[in-house]
Coordinates of C-alpha atoms in Angstrom, one line a residue:
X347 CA 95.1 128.2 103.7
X348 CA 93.2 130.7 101.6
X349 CA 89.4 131.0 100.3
X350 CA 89.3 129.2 97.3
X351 CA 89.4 125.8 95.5
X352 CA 91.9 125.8 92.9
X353 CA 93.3 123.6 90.1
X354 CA 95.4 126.1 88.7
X355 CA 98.0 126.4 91.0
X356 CA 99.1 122.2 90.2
X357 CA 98.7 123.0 86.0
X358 CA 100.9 125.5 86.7
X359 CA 103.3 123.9 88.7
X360 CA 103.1 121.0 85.6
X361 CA 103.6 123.5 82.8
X362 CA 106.7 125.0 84.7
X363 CA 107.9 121.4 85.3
X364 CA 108.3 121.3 81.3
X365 CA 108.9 124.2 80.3
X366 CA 112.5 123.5 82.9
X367 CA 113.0 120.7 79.6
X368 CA 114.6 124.3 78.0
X369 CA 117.3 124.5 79.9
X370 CA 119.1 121.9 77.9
X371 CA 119.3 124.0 75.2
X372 CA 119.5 127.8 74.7
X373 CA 117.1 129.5 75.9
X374 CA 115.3 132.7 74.0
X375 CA 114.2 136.3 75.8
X376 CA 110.8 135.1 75.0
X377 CA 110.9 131.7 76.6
X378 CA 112.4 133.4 79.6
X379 CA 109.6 135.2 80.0
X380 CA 106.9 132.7 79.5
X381 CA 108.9 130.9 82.2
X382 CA 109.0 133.7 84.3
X383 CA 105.3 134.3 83.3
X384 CA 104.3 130.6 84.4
X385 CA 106.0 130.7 87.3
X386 CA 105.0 134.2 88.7
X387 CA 101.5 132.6 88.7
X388 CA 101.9 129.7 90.7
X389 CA 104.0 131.7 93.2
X390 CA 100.8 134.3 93.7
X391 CA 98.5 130.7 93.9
X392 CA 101.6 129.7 96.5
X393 CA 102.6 132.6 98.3
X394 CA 99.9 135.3 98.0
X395 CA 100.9 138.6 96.6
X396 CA 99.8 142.2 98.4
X397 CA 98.3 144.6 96.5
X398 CA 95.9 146.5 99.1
X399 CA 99.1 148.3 100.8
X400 CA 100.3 151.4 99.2
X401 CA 103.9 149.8 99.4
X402 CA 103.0 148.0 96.5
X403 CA 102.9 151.0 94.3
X404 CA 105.8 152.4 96.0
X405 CA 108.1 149.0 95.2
X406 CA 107.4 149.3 91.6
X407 CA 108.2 153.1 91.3
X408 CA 111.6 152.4 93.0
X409 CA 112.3 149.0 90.7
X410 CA 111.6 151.2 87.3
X411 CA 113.1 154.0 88.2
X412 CA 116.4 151.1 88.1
X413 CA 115.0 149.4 85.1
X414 CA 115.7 152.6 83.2
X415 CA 119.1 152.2 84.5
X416 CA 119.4 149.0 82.3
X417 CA 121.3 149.2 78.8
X418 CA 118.9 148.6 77.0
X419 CA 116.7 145.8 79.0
X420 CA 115.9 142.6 77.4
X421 CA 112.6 142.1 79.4
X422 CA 109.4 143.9 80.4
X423 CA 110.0 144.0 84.9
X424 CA 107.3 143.2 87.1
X425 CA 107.9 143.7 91.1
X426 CA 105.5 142.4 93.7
X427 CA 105.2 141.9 97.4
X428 CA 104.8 138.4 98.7
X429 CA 102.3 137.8 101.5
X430 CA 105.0 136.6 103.4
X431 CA 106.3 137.3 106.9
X432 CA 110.1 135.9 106.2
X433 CA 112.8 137.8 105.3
X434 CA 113.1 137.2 101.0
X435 CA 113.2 138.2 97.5
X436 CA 113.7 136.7 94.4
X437 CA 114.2 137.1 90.4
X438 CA 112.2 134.9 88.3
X439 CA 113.4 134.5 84.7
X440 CA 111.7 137.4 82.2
X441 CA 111.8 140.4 84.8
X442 CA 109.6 138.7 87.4
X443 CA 111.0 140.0 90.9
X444 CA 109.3 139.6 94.3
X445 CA 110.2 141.0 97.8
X446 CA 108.5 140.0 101.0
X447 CA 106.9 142.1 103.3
X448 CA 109.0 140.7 105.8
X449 CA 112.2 142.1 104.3
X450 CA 110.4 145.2 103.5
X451 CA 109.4 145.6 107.5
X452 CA 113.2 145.6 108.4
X453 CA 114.2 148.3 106.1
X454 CA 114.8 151.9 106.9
X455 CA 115.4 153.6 103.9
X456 CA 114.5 153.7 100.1
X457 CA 118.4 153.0 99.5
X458 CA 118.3 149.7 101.4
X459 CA 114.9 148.4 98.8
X460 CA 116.3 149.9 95.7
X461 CA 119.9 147.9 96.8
X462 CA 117.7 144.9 97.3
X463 CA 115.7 145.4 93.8
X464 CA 119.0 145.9 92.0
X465 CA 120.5 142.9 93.0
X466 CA 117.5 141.2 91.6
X467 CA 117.5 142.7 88.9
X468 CA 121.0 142.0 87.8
X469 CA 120.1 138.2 88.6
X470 CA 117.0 138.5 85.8
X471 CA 119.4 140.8 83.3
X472 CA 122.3 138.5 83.6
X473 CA 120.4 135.2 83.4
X474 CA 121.0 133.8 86.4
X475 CA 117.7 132.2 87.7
X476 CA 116.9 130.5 84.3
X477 CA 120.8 129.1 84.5
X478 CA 120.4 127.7 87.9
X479 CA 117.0 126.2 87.5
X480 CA 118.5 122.8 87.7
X481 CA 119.7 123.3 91.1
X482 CA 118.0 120.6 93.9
X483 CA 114.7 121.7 95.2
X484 CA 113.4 121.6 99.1
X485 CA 112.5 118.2 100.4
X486 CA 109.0 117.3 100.7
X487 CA 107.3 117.3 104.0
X488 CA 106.7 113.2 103.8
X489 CA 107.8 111.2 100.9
X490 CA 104.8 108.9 100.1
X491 CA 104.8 105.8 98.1
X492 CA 104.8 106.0 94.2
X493 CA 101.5 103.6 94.1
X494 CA 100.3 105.9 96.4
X495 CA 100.2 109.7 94.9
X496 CA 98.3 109.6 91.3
X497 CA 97.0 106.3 92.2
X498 CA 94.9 106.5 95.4
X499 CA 95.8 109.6 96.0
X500 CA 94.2 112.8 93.8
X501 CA 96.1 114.3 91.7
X502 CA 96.1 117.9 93.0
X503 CA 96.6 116.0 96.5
X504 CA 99.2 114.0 95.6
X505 CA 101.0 117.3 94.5
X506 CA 100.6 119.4 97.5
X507 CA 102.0 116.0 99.3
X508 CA 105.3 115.4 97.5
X509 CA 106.2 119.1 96.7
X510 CA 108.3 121.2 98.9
X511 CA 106.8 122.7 101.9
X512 CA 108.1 126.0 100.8
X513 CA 107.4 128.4 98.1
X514 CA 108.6 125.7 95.6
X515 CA 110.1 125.3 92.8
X516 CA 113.3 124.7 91.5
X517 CA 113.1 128.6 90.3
X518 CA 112.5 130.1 93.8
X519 CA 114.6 127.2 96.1
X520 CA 118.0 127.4 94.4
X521 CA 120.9 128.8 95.1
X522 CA 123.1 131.4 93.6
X523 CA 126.2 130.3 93.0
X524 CA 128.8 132.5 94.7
X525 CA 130.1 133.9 91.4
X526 CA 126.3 134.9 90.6
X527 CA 126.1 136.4 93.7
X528 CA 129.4 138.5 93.6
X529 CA 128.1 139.8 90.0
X530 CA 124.6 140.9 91.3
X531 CA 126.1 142.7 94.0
X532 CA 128.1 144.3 92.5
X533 CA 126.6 145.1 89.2
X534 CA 123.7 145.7 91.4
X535 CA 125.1 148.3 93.9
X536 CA 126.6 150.1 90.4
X537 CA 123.4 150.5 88.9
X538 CA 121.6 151.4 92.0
X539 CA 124.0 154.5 92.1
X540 CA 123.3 155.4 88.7
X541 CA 119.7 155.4 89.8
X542 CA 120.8 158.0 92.5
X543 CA 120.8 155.5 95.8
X544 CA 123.4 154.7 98.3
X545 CA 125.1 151.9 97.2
X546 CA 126.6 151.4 100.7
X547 CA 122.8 150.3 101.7
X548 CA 123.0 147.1 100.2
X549 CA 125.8 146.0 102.8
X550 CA 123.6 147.4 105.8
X551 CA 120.5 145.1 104.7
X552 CA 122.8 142.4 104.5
X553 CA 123.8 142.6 107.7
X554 CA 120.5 143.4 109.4
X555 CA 118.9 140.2 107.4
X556 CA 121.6 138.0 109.1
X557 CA 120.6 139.9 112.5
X558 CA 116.8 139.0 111.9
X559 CA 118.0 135.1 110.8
X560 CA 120.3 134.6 113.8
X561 CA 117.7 135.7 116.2
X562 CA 114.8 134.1 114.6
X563 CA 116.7 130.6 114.5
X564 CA 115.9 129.6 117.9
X565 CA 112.2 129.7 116.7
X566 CA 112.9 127.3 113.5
X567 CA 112.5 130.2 110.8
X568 CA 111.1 128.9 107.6
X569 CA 112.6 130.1 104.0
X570 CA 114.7 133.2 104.1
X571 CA 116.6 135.5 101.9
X572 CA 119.7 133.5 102.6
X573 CA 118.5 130.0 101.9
X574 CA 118.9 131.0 98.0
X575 CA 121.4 134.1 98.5
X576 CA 124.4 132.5 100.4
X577 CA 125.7 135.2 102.8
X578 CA 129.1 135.5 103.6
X579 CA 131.0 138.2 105.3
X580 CA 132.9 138.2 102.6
X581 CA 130.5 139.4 100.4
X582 CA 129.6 142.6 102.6
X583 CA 133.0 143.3 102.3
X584 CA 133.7 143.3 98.9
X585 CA 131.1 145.7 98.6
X586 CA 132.4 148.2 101.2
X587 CA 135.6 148.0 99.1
X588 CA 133.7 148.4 95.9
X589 CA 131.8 151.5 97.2
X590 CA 134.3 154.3 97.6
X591 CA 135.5 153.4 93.5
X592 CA 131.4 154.1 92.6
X593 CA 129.7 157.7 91.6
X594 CA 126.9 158.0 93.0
X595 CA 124.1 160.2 90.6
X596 CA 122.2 162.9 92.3
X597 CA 118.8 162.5 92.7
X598 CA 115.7 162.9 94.9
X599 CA 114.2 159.5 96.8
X600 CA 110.7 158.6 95.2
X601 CA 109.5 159.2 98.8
X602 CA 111.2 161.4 100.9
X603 CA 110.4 158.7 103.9
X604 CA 110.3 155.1 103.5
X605 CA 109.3 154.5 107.1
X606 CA 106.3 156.7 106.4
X607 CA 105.1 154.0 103.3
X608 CA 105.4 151.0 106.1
X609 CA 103.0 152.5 108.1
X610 CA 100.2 149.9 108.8
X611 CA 102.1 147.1 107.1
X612 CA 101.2 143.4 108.5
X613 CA 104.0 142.0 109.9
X614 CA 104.6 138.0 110.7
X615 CA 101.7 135.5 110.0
X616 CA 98.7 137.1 108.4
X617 CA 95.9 136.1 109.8
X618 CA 93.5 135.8 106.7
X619 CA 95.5 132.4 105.9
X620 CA 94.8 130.9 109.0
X621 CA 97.1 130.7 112.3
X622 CA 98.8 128.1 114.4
X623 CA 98.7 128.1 118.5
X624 CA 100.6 125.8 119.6
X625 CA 99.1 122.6 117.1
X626 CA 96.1 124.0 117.1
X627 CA 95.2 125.7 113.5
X628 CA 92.6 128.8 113.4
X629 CA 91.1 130.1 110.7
X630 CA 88.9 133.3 111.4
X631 CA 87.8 133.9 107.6
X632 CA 86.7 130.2 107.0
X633 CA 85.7 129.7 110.7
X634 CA 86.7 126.7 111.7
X635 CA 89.9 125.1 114.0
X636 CA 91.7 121.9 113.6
X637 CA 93.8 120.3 116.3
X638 CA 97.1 118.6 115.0
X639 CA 98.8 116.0 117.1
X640 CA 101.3 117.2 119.7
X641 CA 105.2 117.7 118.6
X642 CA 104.3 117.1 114.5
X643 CA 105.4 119.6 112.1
X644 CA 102.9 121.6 111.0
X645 CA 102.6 123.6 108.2
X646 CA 100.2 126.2 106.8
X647 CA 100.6 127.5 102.5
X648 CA 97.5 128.9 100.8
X649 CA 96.1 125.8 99.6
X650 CA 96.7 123.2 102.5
X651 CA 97.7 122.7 106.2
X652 CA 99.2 120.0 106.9
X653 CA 101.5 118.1 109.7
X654 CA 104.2 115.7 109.8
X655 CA 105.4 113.7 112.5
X656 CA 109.4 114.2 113.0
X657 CA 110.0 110.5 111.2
X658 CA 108.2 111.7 108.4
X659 CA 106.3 108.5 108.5
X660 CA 102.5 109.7 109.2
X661 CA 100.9 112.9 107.7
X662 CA 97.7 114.9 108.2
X663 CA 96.5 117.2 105.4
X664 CA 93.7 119.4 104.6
X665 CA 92.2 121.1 101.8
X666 CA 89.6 122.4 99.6
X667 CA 87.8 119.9 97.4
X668 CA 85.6 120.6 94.6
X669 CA 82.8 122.6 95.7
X670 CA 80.3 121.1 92.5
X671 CA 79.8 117.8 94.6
X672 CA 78.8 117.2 97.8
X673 CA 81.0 115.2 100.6
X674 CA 79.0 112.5 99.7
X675 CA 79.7 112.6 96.6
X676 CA 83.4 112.7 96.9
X677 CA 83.7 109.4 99.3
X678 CA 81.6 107.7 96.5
X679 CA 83.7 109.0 93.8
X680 CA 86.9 107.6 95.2
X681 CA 85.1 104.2 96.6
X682 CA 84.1 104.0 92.6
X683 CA 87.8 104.4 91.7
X684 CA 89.5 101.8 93.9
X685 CA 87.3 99.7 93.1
X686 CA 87.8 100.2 89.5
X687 CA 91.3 100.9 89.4
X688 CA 92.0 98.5 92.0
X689 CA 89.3 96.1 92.6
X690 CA 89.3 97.1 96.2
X691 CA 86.2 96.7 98.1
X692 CA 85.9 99.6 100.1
X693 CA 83.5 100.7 102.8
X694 CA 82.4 104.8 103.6
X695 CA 82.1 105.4 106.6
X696 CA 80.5 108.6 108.3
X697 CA 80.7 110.4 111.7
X698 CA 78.5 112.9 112.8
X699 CA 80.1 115.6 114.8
X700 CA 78.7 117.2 118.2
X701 CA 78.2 120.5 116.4
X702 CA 75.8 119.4 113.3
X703 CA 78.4 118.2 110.8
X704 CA 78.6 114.8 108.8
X705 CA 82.1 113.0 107.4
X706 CA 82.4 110.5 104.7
X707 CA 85.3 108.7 105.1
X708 CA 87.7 105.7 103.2
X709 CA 90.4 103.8 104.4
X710 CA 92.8 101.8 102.7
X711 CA 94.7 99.1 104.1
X712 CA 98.3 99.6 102.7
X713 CA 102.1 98.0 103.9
X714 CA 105.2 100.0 103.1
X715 CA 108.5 98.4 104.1
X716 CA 107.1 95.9 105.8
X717 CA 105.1 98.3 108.1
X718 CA 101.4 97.8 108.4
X719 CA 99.6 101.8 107.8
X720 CA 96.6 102.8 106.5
X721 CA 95.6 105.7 103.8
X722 CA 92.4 107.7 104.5
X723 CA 90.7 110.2 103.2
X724 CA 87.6 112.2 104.4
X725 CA 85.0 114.5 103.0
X726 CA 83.2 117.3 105.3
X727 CA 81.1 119.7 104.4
X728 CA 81.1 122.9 105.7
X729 CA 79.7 126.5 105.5
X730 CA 79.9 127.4 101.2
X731 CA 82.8 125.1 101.5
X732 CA 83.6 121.1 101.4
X733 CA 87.0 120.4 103.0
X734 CA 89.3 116.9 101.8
X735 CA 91.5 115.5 104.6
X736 CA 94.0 113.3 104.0
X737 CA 95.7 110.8 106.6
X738 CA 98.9 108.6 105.9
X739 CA 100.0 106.7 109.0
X740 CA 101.9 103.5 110.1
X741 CA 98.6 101.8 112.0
X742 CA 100.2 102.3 115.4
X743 CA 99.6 106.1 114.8
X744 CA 96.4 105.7 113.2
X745 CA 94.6 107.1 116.3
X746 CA 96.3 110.4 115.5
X747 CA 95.1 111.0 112.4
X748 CA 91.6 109.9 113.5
X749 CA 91.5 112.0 116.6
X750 CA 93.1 115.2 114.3
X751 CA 89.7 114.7 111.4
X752 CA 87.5 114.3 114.3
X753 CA 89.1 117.9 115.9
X754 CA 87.5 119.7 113.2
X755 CA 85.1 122.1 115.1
X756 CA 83.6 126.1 114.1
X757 CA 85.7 128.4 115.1
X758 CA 84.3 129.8 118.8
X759 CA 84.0 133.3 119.8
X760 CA 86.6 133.5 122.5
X761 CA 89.1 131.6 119.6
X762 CA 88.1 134.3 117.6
X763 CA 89.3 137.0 119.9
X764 CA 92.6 135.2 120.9
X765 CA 93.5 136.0 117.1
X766 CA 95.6 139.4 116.6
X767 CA 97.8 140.2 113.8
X768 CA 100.7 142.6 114.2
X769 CA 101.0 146.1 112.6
X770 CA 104.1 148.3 112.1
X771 CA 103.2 151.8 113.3
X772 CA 105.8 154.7 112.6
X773 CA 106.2 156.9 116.1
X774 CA 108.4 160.2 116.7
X775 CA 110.6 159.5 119.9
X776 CA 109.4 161.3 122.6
X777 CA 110.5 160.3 125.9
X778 CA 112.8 157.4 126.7
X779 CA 113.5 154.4 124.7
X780 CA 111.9 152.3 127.9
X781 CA 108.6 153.9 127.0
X782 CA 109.6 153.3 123.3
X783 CA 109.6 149.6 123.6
X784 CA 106.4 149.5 126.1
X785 CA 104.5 151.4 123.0
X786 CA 105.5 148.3 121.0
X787 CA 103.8 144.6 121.7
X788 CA 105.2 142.2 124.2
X789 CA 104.8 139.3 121.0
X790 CA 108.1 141.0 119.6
X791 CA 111.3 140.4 121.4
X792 CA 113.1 143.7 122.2
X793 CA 116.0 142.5 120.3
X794 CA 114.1 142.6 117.2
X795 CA 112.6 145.1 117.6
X796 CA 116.2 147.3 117.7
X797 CA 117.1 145.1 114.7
X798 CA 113.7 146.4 112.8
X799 CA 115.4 150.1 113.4
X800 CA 118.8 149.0 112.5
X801 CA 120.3 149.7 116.0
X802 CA 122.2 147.9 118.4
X803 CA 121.1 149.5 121.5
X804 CA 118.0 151.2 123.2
X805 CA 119.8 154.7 123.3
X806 CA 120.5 154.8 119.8
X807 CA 116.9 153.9 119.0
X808 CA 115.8 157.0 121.1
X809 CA 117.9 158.7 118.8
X810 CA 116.4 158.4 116.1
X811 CA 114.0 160.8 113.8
X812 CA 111.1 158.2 113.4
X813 CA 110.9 154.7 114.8
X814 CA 109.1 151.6 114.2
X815 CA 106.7 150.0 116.5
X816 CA 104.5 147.0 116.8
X817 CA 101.2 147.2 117.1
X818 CA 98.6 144.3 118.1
X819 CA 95.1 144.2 116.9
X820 CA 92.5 141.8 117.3
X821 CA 92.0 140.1 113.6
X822 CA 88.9 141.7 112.3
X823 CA 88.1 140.5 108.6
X824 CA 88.4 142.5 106.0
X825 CA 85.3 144.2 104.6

């Protein structure tokens, strides 16, 4: 959940929604790129995009110096790095392509991100993402009523409800069809060698990304590389076959070091957006927690958090609301419009918290096949800020929605300190790779942390000319 109250992010998502319409029909350079265009913006609204790191400059070198590969290109490219700790990248129609840090923080070398970049870049050249835009999205995190979203629900609520949990839209969630993918790897690993990279690297990413999702699946991983970019053995080994037939064209790395240009880069959740512990949500830059009921998927994007129970029955949701009227304001506002819309009667009611704060709140009686539940919303005012939950439950979990608004508390100074965020730190080996992985954080698993070097064991990581280590700070906001 980031600093700001936003409608833009829910136009966008609108506009892209018909702009897909094209797709019936052929589809010009120019409208790919005002789908592309459209789309890039609601996934920096979505995702968050880093531009403070020095990395970001570095992608783009590498991802023109492969442009100018390109028979004459059709589009202008664009590559940015997604605030986002999984393991992804993706091509968006026009030359829009994205790579997270998190699949940045496992590479080694500037073969491995210019194999990566390629791929994408065949995908935008080649038109595959605007020809797969009809391809099935992610599921929402609770499916509410139609009366329910655009009626009682807001609008921009309503959206963040029954849209996918994920990064989402059909543009980012679907898949490559295995022929796509067979061209852009392919085509891909051809033009990176033309660029002057190893196109052997794009095989050893491959691998090491389906090392980071096997390990990271007994944690419930959210959206990764592979949940658009099917990954089959088979596909490494075509391009091992393919590799010996390629000339590669000599040429000098952009950076001698890519391990150098990772030092100091956040890795996992950034703590800016807020962090879970346990079902407890912290936010050090807005100051405040939230306490979610026990066992309930939670969920935490830049413009809500939110929690599901596993029937997908009951939700809890938070946002921003419009900071030009006061809490007050807001609970009349919607008392006005179910009373008008609905000629619904409705009471606000208002608790005042132990630390100073005051909610308006309004409930509405509802049934939905055949089970009695209740809608509410609240309003809360706090700091610059006024924050809009949102609570759908069957009644005989109504307490858990009312106990989660009523957890809303500042965020305390111990809290504050139990926050740390996660650095990578690039060390010359000096000593034994025991001491190695005691240099690193204990909130890393050991196996990972051999799969961030690309080894398999603690001797070969010893080896090595540079490693990568974790480092753990306390979260200190930036000035």
């Amino acid at each position: 959940m980031s600093i700001q109250f936003s409608r833009i992010h829910w136009r966008s998502a609108g506009l892209s929604a018909a702009l897909i319409v094209l797709i019936g029909c052929a589809v010009s350079p120019q409208q790919e790129q005002q789908i592309g265009a459209e789309n890039a913006k609601m996934v920096e609204t979505q995702i968050g995009v880093e531009r403070s790191h020095p990395l970001a400059d570095y992608v783009s070198q590498v991802g023109q110096r492969l442009v100018a590969q390109l028979d004459q290109p059709e589009f202008t490219y664009h590559f940015a790095i997604l605030d986002d700790p999984t393991p992804n990248a993706f091509a968006l129609p026009g030359g829009y392509i994205f790579i997270s840090r998190g699949l940045l923080a496992i590479m080694n070398s500037e073969d491995e991100l210019a194999g990566v970049l390629a791929h994408e870049i065949i995908h935008v050249s080649e038109h595959h993402s605007i020809k797969q835009m009809r391809s099935s999205i992610l599921p929402s995190l609770v499916e509410l009523p139609g009366n329910i979203v655009g009626g009682v629900v807001s609008e921009d609520l309503g959206a963040l409800i029954n849209t996918p949990i994920s990064a989402g839209n059909s543009l980012i969630s679907a898949k490559y069809s295995r022929t796509h993918e067979s061209e852009s790897d392919s085509l891909g690993i051809a033009l990176a060698a033309k660029a002057g990279y190893q196109p052997s690297a794009m095989a050893d990413i491959l691998k090491r990304m389906n090392d980071v999702v096997e390990l990271e699946l007994e944690q419930e991983i959210e959206k990764s590389y592979f949940d658009s970019h099917p990954y089959t053995p088979e596909r490494v080994a075509a391009i091992q076959k393919q590799v010996p037939e390629i000339s590669v064209t000599s040429s000098a790395p952009v950076q001698p070091s890519m391990l150098n240009q990772l030092d100091g880069l956040l890795y996992g959740p950034n703590p800016a957006k807020g962090v879970f512990k346990q079902q407890v949500f912290l936010h050090p830059d807005l100051d405040f927690t939230i306490d979610f009921p026990a066992q309930w998927h939670t969920m935490n994007q830049p413009q809500v958090v939110a929690a599901a129970n596993k029937q997908q029955t009951a939700l809890i949701g938070m946002t921003m609301a419009d900071p030009q009227f006061t809490a007050a304001d807001h609970a009349a506002k919607f008392q006005g419009m179910l009373q008008q819309r609905y000629g619904y009667d409705a009471q606000i009611d208002t608790h005042k918290y132990a630390w100073g704060g005051q909610s308006y709140s309004v409930s509405l009686p509802t049934e939905v096949k055949g089970v009695a539940s209740t809608i509410q919303q609240q309003w809360l005012s706090y700091g610059e800020h006024v924050y809009q939950m949102f609570g759908y439950a069957p009644n005989t979990q109504l307490d858990l929605v009312d106990s989660t608004m009523k957890s809303f508390a500042p965020l305390t100074d111990k809290a504050r300190s139990s926050i740390t965020s996660l650095h990578i730190k690039t060390v010359s080996p000096n000593g034994s790779a025991a001491a190695l992985m005691k240099q690193s954080s204990p909130a890393v698993k050991p196996e990972m942390l051999l799969i961030l070097n690309g080894v398999t064991n603690q001797e070969a990581l010893s080896q090595l000319p540079q490693v990568k280590i974790l480092e753990e700070k306390v979260w200190q906001k930036p000035q």
